[in-house]
PDB file of C-alpha atoms in Angstrom:
ATOM      1  CA  UNK A 453     107.310 107.259  49.202  1.00 74.00           C
ATOM      2  CA  UNK A 454     105.129 104.432  48.344  1.00 76.00           C
ATOM      3  CA  UNK A 455     104.052 103.367  51.821  1.00 80.00           C
ATOM      4  CA  UNK A 456     103.515 107.175  52.363  1.00 83.00           C
ATOM      5  CA  UNK A 457     101.068 107.749  49.554  1.00 86.00           C
ATOM      6  CA  UNK A 458      98.847 104.499  49.830  1.00 82.00           C
ATOM      7  CA  UNK A 459      97.902 105.711  53.445  1.00 82.00           C
ATOM      8  CA  UNK A 460      97.513 109.018  51.890  1.00 86.00           C
ATOM      9  CA  UNK A 461      94.772 107.374  49.872  1.00 86.00           C
ATOM     10  CA  UNK A 462      92.872 105.824  52.913  1.00 85.00           C
ATOM     11  CA  UNK A 463      92.592 109.500  53.833  1.00 85.00           C
ATOM     12  CA  UNK A 464      91.873 110.588  50.462  1.00 86.00           C
ATOM     13  CA  UNK A 465      88.944 108.167  50.911  1.00 84.00           C
ATOM     14  CA  UNK A 466      87.802 108.822  53.919  1.00 85.00           C
ATOM     15  CA  UNK A 467      87.592 112.620  52.877  1.00 87.00           C
ATOM     16  CA  UNK A 468      85.565 111.063  49.297  1.00 89.00           C
ATOM     17  CA  UNK A 469      88.239 112.258  47.153  1.00 89.00           C
ATOM     18  CA  UNK A 470      88.332 109.179  44.989  1.00 89.00           C
ATOM     19  CA  UNK A 471      90.047 110.482  42.095  1.00 92.00           C
ATOM     20  CA  UNK A 472      93.089 111.997  44.299  1.00 91.00           C
ATOM     21  CA  UNK A 473      93.316 107.986  45.667  1.00 90.00           C
ATOM     22  CA  UNK A 474      93.517 106.508  42.492  1.00 93.00           C
ATOM     23  CA  UNK A 475      96.484 109.274  41.564  1.00 92.00           C
ATOM     24  CA  UNK A 476      98.134 108.168  45.010  1.00 91.00           C
ATOM     25  CA  UNK A 477      97.236 104.320  44.175  1.00 91.00           C
ATOM     26  CA  UNK A 478      99.279 105.397  40.805  1.00 93.00           C
ATOM     27  CA  UNK A 479     102.523 106.709  42.110  1.00 91.00           C
ATOM     28  CA  UNK A 480     102.853 104.516  45.545  1.00 89.00           C
ATOM     29  CA  UNK A 481     102.102 101.377  42.699  1.00 90.00           C
ATOM     30  CA  UNK A 482     105.442 103.289  40.542  1.00 91.00           C
ATOM     31  CA  UNK A 483     107.217 103.755  43.582  1.00 86.00           C
ATOM     32  CA  UNK A 484     106.631  99.881  45.162  1.00 85.00           C
ATOM     33  CA  UNK A 485     107.591  98.628  42.026  1.00 85.00           C
ATOM     34  CA  UNK A 486     110.953 100.979  41.531  1.00 84.00           C
ATOM     35  CA  UNK A 487     111.748 100.082  44.535  1.00 80.00           C
ATOM     36  CA  UNK A 488     111.779  96.276  44.112  1.00 79.00           C
ATOM     37  CA  UNK A 489     114.282  96.911  40.828  1.00 80.00           C
ATOM     38  CA  UNK A 490     116.545  98.708  42.841  1.00 76.00           C
ATOM     39  CA  UNK A 491     117.132  96.651  45.865  1.00 72.00           C
ATOM     40  CA  UNK A 492     116.018  93.062  44.794  1.00 68.00           C
ATOM     41  CA  UNK A 493     117.696  91.069  47.580  1.00 67.00           C
ATOM     42  CA  UNK A 494     116.928  93.278  49.879  1.00 64.00           C
ATOM     43  CA  UNK A 495     113.381  94.116  48.829  1.00 63.00           C
ATOM     44  CA  UNK A 496     111.512  92.318  52.626  1.00 69.00           C
ATOM     45  CA  UNK A 497     109.076  90.108  51.789  1.00 69.00           C
ATOM     46  CA  UNK A 498     106.348  92.103  53.625  1.00 68.00           C
ATOM     47  CA  UNK A 499     107.049  94.689  51.118  1.00 76.00           C
ATOM     48  CA  UNK A 500     105.916  92.461  48.204  1.00 78.00           C
ATOM     49  CA  UNK A 501     102.759  91.601  49.489  1.00 79.00           C
ATOM     50  CA  UNK A 502     101.995  95.033  50.105  1.00 79.00           C
ATOM     51  CA  UNK A 503     102.801  95.877  46.600  1.00 84.00           C
ATOM     52  CA  UNK A 504     100.452  92.575  45.395  1.00 86.00           C
ATOM     53  CA  UNK A 505      97.927  94.666  47.779  1.00 86.00           C
ATOM     54  CA  UNK A 506      98.607  98.029  46.667  1.00 88.00           C
ATOM     55  CA  UNK A 507      98.041  96.795  42.529  1.00 90.00           C
ATOM     56  CA  UNK A 508      94.748  94.768  44.019  1.00 90.00           C
ATOM     57  CA  UNK A 509      93.229  97.766  45.543  1.00 89.00           C
ATOM     58  CA  UNK A 510      93.774 100.034  42.481  1.00 91.00           C
ATOM     59  CA  UNK A 511      91.985  97.871  39.768  1.00 92.00           C
ATOM     60  CA  UNK A 512      89.162  97.872  42.397  1.00 90.00           C
ATOM     61  CA  UNK A 513      89.468 101.588  42.961  1.00 90.00           C
ATOM     62  CA  UNK A 514      89.249 102.306  38.857  1.00 91.00           C
ATOM     63  CA  UNK A 515      86.069 100.204  38.786  1.00 91.00           C
ATOM     64  CA  UNK A 516      84.439 101.999  41.339  1.00 90.00           C
ATOM     65  CA  UNK A 517      85.559 105.340  39.824  1.00 87.00           C
ATOM     66  CA  UNK A 518      84.296 104.424  37.282  1.00 90.00           C
ATOM     67  CA  UNK A 519      81.030 102.931  38.104  1.00 89.00           C
ATOM     68  CA  UNK A 520      79.776 104.782  41.130  1.00 89.00           C
ATOM     69  CA  UNK A 521      81.928 108.221  41.980  1.00 86.00           C
ATOM     70  CA  UNK A 522      83.305 109.457  38.193  1.00 90.00           C
ATOM     71  CA  UNK A 523      85.838 111.722  39.883  1.00 90.00           C
ATOM     72  CA  UNK A 524      88.206 112.813  38.069  1.00 92.00           C
ATOM     73  CA  UNK A 525      92.199 111.744  38.565  1.00 91.00           C
ATOM     74  CA  UNK A 526      94.063 114.487  38.794  1.00 91.00           C
ATOM     75  CA  UNK A 527      97.576 114.552  37.811  1.00 91.00           C
ATOM     76  CA  UNK A 528     100.014 113.617  40.533  1.00 88.00           C
ATOM     77  CA  UNK A 529     102.043 117.475  40.168  1.00 88.00           C
ATOM     78  CA  UNK A 530      98.230 118.566  41.238  1.00 88.00           C
ATOM     79  CA  UNK A 531      97.880 116.605  44.257  1.00 86.00           C
ATOM     80  CA  UNK A 532      99.277 117.862  47.591  1.00 83.00           C
ATOM     81  CA  UNK A 533     102.520 117.321  48.692  1.00 81.00           C
ATOM     82  CA  UNK A 534     102.987 115.234  51.831  1.00 77.00           C
ATOM     83  CA  UNK A 535     104.357 116.629  54.710  1.00 70.00           C
ATOM     84  CA  UNK A 536     106.754 115.638  57.290  1.00 64.00           C
ATOM     85  CA  UNK A 537     105.161 113.437  59.690  1.00 56.00           C
ATOM     86  CA  UNK A 538     107.143 111.961  62.355  1.00 52.00           C
ATOM     87  CA  UNK A 539     107.576 108.498  63.256  1.00 57.00           C
ATOM     88  CA  UNK A 540     109.563 108.295  66.361  1.00 55.00           C
ATOM     89  CA  UNK A 541     108.404 109.989  69.608  1.00 60.00           C
ATOM     90  CA  UNK A 542     110.478 112.938  70.772  1.00 60.00           C
ATOM     91  CA  UNK A 543     111.624 112.917  74.267  1.00 62.00           C
ATOM     92  CA  UNK A 544     113.099 115.716  75.996  1.00 64.00           C
ATOM     93  CA  UNK A 545     116.540 115.640  77.044  1.00 58.00           C
ATOM     94  CA  UNK A 546     118.047 117.261  80.262  1.00 59.00           C
ATOM     95  CA  UNK A 547     121.788 116.468  79.522  1.00 59.00           C
ATOM     96  CA  UNK A 548     124.601 118.372  78.845  1.00 58.00           C
ATOM     97  CA  UNK A 549     125.284 118.049  75.989  1.00 55.00           C
ATOM     98  CA  UNK A 550     127.526 119.897  73.892  1.00 55.00           C
ATOM     99  CA  UNK A 551     128.460 119.482  70.158  1.00 56.00           C
ATOM    100  CA  UNK A 552     131.583 121.817  70.212  1.00 55.00           C
ATOM    101  CA  UNK A 553     133.563 120.185  72.983  1.00 54.00           C
ATOM    102  CA  UNK A 554     133.492 116.553  74.030  1.00 56.00           C
ATOM    103  CA  UNK A 555     135.280 114.636  76.626  1.00 56.00           C
ATOM    104  CA  UNK A 556     137.301 113.342  74.189  1.00 55.00           C
ATOM    105  CA  UNK A 557     138.250 116.340  72.308  1.00 55.00           C
ATOM    106  CA  UNK A 558     139.619 117.639  76.088  1.00 56.00           C
ATOM    107  CA  UNK A 559     142.055 114.807  76.349  1.00 55.00           C
ATOM    108  CA  UNK A 560     145.374 114.723  74.765  1.00 53.00           C
ATOM    109  CA  UNK A 561     146.830 112.127  72.759  1.00 54.00           C
ATOM    110  CA  UNK A 562     148.244 109.112  74.374  1.00 55.00           C
ATOM    111  CA  UNK A 563     148.872 107.347  71.555  1.00 59.00           C
ATOM    112  CA  UNK A 564     152.537 105.845  72.343  1.00 58.00           C
ATOM    113  CA  UNK A 565     155.141 105.105  69.525  1.00 67.00           C
ATOM    114  CA  UNK A 566     156.037 101.464  68.611  1.00 72.00           C
ATOM    115  CA  UNK A 567     159.343 103.043  67.124  1.00 75.00           C
ATOM    116  CA  UNK A 568     160.234 104.781  70.347  1.00 74.00           C
ATOM    117  CA  UNK A 569     159.020 101.903  72.934  1.00 75.00           C
ATOM    118  CA  UNK A 570     161.111  99.576  70.753  1.00 77.00           C
ATOM    119  CA  UNK A 571     163.889 101.699  70.874  1.00 78.00           C
ATOM    120  CA  UNK A 572     164.074 102.251  74.964  1.00 76.00           C
ATOM    121  CA  UNK A 573     163.914  98.500  75.123  1.00 79.00           C
ATOM    122  CA  UNK A 574     166.575  97.136  73.245  1.00 82.00           C
ATOM    123  CA  UNK A 575     168.541  98.089  75.912  1.00 84.00           C
ATOM    124  CA  UNK A 576     167.018  96.386  78.591  1.00 86.00           C
ATOM    125  CA  UNK A 577     167.612  93.240  80.299  1.00 88.00           C
ATOM    126  CA  UNK A 578     164.899  90.090  80.511  1.00 89.00           C
ATOM    127  CA  UNK A 579     164.176  91.057  84.185  1.00 92.00           C
ATOM    128  CA  UNK A 580     163.881  95.047  83.504  1.00 89.00           C
ATOM    129  CA  UNK A 581     161.337  93.859  81.214  1.00 89.00           C
ATOM    130  CA  UNK A 582     159.559  91.447  83.207  1.00 91.00           C
ATOM    131  CA  UNK A 583     159.646  94.560  85.866  1.00 93.00           C
ATOM    132  CA  UNK A 584     157.962  96.543  83.170  1.00 90.00           C
ATOM    133  CA  UNK A 585     155.143  93.849  81.965  1.00 92.00           C
ATOM    134  CA  UNK A 586     154.503  93.773  85.915  1.00 95.00           C
ATOM    135  CA  UNK A 587     154.258  97.604  86.379  1.00 94.00           C
ATOM    136  CA  UNK A 588     152.325  97.598  83.077  1.00 92.00           C
ATOM    137  CA  UNK A 589     149.464  94.503  84.459  1.00 94.00           C
ATOM    138  CA  UNK A 590     149.666  96.871  87.581  1.00 95.00           C
ATOM    139  CA  UNK A 591     148.643 100.144  85.759  1.00 94.00           C
ATOM    140  CA  UNK A 592     146.041  98.084  84.015  1.00 94.00           C
ATOM    141  CA  UNK A 593     144.340  97.297  87.306  1.00 95.00           C
ATOM    142  CA  UNK A 594     143.990 100.113  88.173  1.00 95.00           C
ATOM    143  CA  UNK A 595     142.556 101.301  84.596  1.00 93.00           C
ATOM    144  CA  UNK A 596     140.073  98.656  85.174  1.00 93.00           C
ATOM    145  CA  UNK A 597     138.875  99.809  88.423  1.00 93.00           C
ATOM    146  CA  UNK A 598     138.389 103.335  87.068  1.00 92.00           C
ATOM    147  CA  UNK A 599     136.946 101.864  84.241  1.00 90.00           C
ATOM    148  CA  UNK A 600     134.369  99.884  86.844  1.00 91.00           C
ATOM    149  CA  UNK A 601     133.632 103.636  88.204  1.00 91.00           C
ATOM    150  CA  UNK A 602     132.748 105.295  85.255  1.00 88.00           C
ATOM    151  CA  UNK A 603     136.198 107.711  85.408  1.00 89.00           C
ATOM    152  CA  UNK A 604     136.521 107.101  81.710  1.00 87.00           C
ATOM    153  CA  UNK A 605     139.064 109.652  81.028  1.00 86.00           C
ATOM    154  CA  UNK A 606     141.294 108.785  84.098  1.00 89.00           C
ATOM    155  CA  UNK A 607     141.060 105.487  82.937  1.00 91.00           C
ATOM    156  CA  UNK A 608     142.265 106.194  78.950  1.00 89.00           C
ATOM    157  CA  UNK A 609     145.366 108.106  81.286  1.00 88.00           C
ATOM    158  CA  UNK A 610     146.363 104.553  82.871  1.00 91.00           C
ATOM    159  CA  UNK A 611     146.097 102.505  79.637  1.00 90.00           C
ATOM    160  CA  UNK A 612     147.454 104.635  77.755  1.00 87.00           C
ATOM    161  CA  UNK A 613     150.745 105.133  80.863  1.00 88.00           C
ATOM    162  CA  UNK A 614     150.638 100.581  80.440  1.00 90.00           C
ATOM    163  CA  UNK A 615     151.214 100.381  76.969  1.00 88.00           C
ATOM    164  CA  UNK A 616     154.064 103.211  77.556  1.00 84.00           C
ATOM    165  CA  UNK A 617     155.873 101.086  79.825  1.00 86.00           C
ATOM    166  CA  UNK A 618     154.824  97.382  78.508  1.00 88.00           C
ATOM    167  CA  UNK A 619     157.782  95.963  76.584  1.00 88.00           C
ATOM    168  CA  UNK A 620     156.892  95.181  72.817  1.00 85.00           C
ATOM    169  CA  UNK A 621     157.097  91.673  73.356  1.00 86.00           C
ATOM    170  CA  UNK A 622     154.365  90.936  75.428  1.00 87.00           C
ATOM    171  CA  UNK A 623     151.631  91.253  72.465  1.00 86.00           C
ATOM    172  CA  UNK A 624     148.964  89.683  73.781  1.00 90.00           C
ATOM    173  CA  UNK A 625     149.136  92.161  77.381  1.00 90.00           C
ATOM    174  CA  UNK A 626     149.739  94.651  74.957  1.00 88.00           C
ATOM    175  CA  UNK A 627     146.375  94.158  72.440  1.00 89.00           C
ATOM    176  CA  UNK A 628     144.197  93.564  75.826  1.00 92.00           C
ATOM    177  CA  UNK A 629     145.669  97.402  76.787  1.00 89.00           C
ATOM    178  CA  UNK A 630     144.468  98.803  73.328  1.00 87.00           C
ATOM    179  CA  UNK A 631     140.987  97.023  73.989  1.00 91.00           C
ATOM    180  CA  UNK A 632     140.483  98.535  77.571  1.00 90.00           C
ATOM    181  CA  UNK A 633     141.554 101.899  76.465  1.00 88.00           C
ATOM    182  CA  UNK A 634     139.065 101.493  73.712  1.00 86.00           C
ATOM    183  CA  UNK A 635     136.437 100.541  75.685  1.00 86.00           C
ATOM    184  CA  UNK A 636     136.717 103.716  77.776  1.00 83.00           C
ATOM    185  CA  UNK A 637     136.595 105.788  74.258  1.00 71.00           C
TER     186      UNK A 637
END
């Protein structure tokens, strides 16, 4: 708000509303001082120099008003409130966007149960575990190809299927599958 009040002061000067300009500069100084107190470490250096400029300009404006203009300085509450302003350019969006339903709302939950997976794998032989790992890696490859084609929901299903098949003892492979699935979301 301090910066906004400063720039409104420039408008006041152009409109020859010198008293209102002084009022707004005083408020700008208050806002900037409050910001410096509230966040001393994060207060940017360029705002510190701006704060000093506002103080210097305020002293100068008061002197000019006292000697030249003799304009009444109103209370801040009497000044017109600053209206909102846009700081970014609005761009038209022609895409199909619905705040109610997204792609991920329509997908079922694919989170595999680790306990169930460990139960199933407890009775498997090393050869069966190796075969399951190979199947999981094939599913991962399919998922990666779908991801490259921007078929994210299908890729998520492939990675989820791979997680359901991949033995828990292959933690690195499972971590990669989780990461790949997360990349699709």
